[in-house]
PDB file of C-alpha atoms in Angstrom:
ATOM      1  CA  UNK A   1      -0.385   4.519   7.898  1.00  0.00           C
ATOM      2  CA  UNK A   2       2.620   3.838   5.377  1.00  0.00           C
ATOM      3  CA  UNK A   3       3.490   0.877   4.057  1.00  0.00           C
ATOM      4  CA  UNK A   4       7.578   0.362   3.257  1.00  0.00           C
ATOM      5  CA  UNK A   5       8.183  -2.174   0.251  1.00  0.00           C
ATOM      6  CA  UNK A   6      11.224  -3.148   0.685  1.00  0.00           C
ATOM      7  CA  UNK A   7      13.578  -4.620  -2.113  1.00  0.00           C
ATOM      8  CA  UNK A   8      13.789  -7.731   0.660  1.00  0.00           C
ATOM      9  CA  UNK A   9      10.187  -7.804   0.981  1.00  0.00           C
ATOM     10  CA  UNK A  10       8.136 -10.527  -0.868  1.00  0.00           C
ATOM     11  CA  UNK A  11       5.041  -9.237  -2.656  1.00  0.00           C
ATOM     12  CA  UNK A  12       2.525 -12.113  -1.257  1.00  0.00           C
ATOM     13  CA  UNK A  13       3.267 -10.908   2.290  1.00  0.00           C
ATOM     14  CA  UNK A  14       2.959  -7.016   1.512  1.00  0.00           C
ATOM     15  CA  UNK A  15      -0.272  -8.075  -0.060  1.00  0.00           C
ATOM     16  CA  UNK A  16      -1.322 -10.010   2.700  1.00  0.00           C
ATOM     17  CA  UNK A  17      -0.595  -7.132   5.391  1.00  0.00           C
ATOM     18  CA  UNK A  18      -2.790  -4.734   3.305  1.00  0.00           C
ATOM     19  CA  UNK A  19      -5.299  -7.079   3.394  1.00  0.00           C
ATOM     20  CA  UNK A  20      -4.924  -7.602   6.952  1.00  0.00           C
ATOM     21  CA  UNK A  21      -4.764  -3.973   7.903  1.00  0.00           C
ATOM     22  CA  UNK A  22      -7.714  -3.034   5.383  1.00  0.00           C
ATOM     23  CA  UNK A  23     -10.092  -6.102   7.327  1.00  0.00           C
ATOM     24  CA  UNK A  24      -9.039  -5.220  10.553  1.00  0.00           C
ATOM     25  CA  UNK A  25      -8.587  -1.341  10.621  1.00  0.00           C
ATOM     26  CA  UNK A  26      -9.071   0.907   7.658  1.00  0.00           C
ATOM     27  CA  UNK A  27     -12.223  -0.285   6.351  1.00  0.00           C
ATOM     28  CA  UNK A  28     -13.705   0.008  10.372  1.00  0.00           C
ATOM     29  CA  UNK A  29     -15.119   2.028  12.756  1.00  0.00           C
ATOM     30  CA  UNK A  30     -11.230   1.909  14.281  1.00  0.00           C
ATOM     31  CA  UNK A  31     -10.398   4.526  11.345  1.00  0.00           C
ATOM     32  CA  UNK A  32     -10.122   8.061  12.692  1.00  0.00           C
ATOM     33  CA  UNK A  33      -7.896   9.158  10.167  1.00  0.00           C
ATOM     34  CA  UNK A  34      -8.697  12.725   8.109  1.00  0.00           C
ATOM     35  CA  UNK A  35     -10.591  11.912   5.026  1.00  0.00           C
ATOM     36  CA  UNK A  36     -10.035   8.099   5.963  1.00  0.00           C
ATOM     37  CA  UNK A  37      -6.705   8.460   3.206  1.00  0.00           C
ATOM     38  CA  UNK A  38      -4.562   5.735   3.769  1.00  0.00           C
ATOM     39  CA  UNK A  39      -0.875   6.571   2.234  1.00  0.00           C
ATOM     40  CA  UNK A  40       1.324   3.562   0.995  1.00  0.00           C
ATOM     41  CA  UNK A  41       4.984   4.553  -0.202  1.00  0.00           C
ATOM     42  CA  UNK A  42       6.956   2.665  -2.498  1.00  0.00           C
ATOM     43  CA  UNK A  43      11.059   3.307  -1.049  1.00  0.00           C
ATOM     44  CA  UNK A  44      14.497   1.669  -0.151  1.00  0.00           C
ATOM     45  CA  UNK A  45      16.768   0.903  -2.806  1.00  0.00           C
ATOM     46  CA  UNK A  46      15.478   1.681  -6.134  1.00  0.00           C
ATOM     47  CA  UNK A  47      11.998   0.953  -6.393  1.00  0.00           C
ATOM     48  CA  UNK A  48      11.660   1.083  -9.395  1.00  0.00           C
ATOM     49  CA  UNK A  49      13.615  -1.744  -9.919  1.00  0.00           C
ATOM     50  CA  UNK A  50      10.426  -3.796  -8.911  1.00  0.00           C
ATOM     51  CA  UNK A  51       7.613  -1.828 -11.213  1.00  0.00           C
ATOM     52  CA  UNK A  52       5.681  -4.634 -11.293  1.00  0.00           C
ATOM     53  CA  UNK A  53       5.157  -4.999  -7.564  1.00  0.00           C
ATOM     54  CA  UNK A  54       4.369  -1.767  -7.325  1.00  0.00           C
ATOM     55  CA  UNK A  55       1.516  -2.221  -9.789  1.00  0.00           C
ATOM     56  CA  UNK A  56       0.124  -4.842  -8.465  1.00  0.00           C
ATOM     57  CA  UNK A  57       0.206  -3.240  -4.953  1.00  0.00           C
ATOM     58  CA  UNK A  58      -1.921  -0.279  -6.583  1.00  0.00           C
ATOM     59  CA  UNK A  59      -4.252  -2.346  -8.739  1.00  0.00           C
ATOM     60  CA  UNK A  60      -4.651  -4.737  -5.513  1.00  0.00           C
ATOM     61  CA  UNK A  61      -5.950  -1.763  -3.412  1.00  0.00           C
ATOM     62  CA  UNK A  62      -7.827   0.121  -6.059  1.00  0.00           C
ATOM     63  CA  UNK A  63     -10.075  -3.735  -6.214  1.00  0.00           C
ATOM     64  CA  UNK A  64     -10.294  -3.333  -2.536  1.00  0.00           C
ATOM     65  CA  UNK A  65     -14.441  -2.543  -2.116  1.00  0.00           C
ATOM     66  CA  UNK A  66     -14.912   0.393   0.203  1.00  0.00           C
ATOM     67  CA  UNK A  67     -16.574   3.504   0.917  1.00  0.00           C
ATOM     68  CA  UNK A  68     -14.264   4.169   3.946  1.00  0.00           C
ATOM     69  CA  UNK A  69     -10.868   4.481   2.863  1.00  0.00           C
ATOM     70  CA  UNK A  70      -8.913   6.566   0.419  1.00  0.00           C
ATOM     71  CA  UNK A  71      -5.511   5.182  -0.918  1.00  0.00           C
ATOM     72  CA  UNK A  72      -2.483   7.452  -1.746  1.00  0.00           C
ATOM     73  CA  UNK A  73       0.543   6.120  -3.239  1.00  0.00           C
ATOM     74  CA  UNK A  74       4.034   7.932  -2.769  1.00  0.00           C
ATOM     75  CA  UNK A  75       7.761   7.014  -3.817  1.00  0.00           C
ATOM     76  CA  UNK A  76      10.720   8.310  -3.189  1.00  0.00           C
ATOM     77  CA  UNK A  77      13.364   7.417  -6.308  1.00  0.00           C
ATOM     78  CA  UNK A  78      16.689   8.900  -7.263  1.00  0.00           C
ATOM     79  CA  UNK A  79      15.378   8.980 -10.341  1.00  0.00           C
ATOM     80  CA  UNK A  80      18.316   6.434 -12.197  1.00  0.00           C
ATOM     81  CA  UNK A  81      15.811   4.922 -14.230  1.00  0.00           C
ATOM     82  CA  UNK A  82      13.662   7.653 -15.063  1.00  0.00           C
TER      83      UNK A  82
END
């Protein structure tokens, strides 16, 4: 599964769709996925414009309690800002 931040999309709701998915899904029995890894990219635009989101997506699903899913964080960048 892959989540797309969006420069258009607010930070509450991506944090609220993890949380949905992770309740609902990843942390269940309805996980068949290799290794249970669950990948989240960061892309569109220039994400690094919005640093801070991305942080706070990472720290939000490195709290998330679980012994059934593994998250892996990925971003495509042209690099500008680097």
């Amino acid at each position: 599964m892959i989540i797309l931040l969006k420069k258009n999309i607010d930070i509450e709701f991506a944090l609220n769709l993890i949380t949905y998915f992770h309740n609902h899904y990843w942390n269940t029995e309805k996980n068949h996925s290799i290794k249970k890894n669950i990948k989240i990219s960061f892309y569109g635009g220039e994400p690094l414009l919005r640093f801070n989101d991305i942080k706070r997506v990472v720290e939000y699903t490195q709290n998330l309690i679980t012994d059934k899913v593994n998250y892996e964080y990925m971003m495509t960048s042209n690099g500008l800002l680097i």
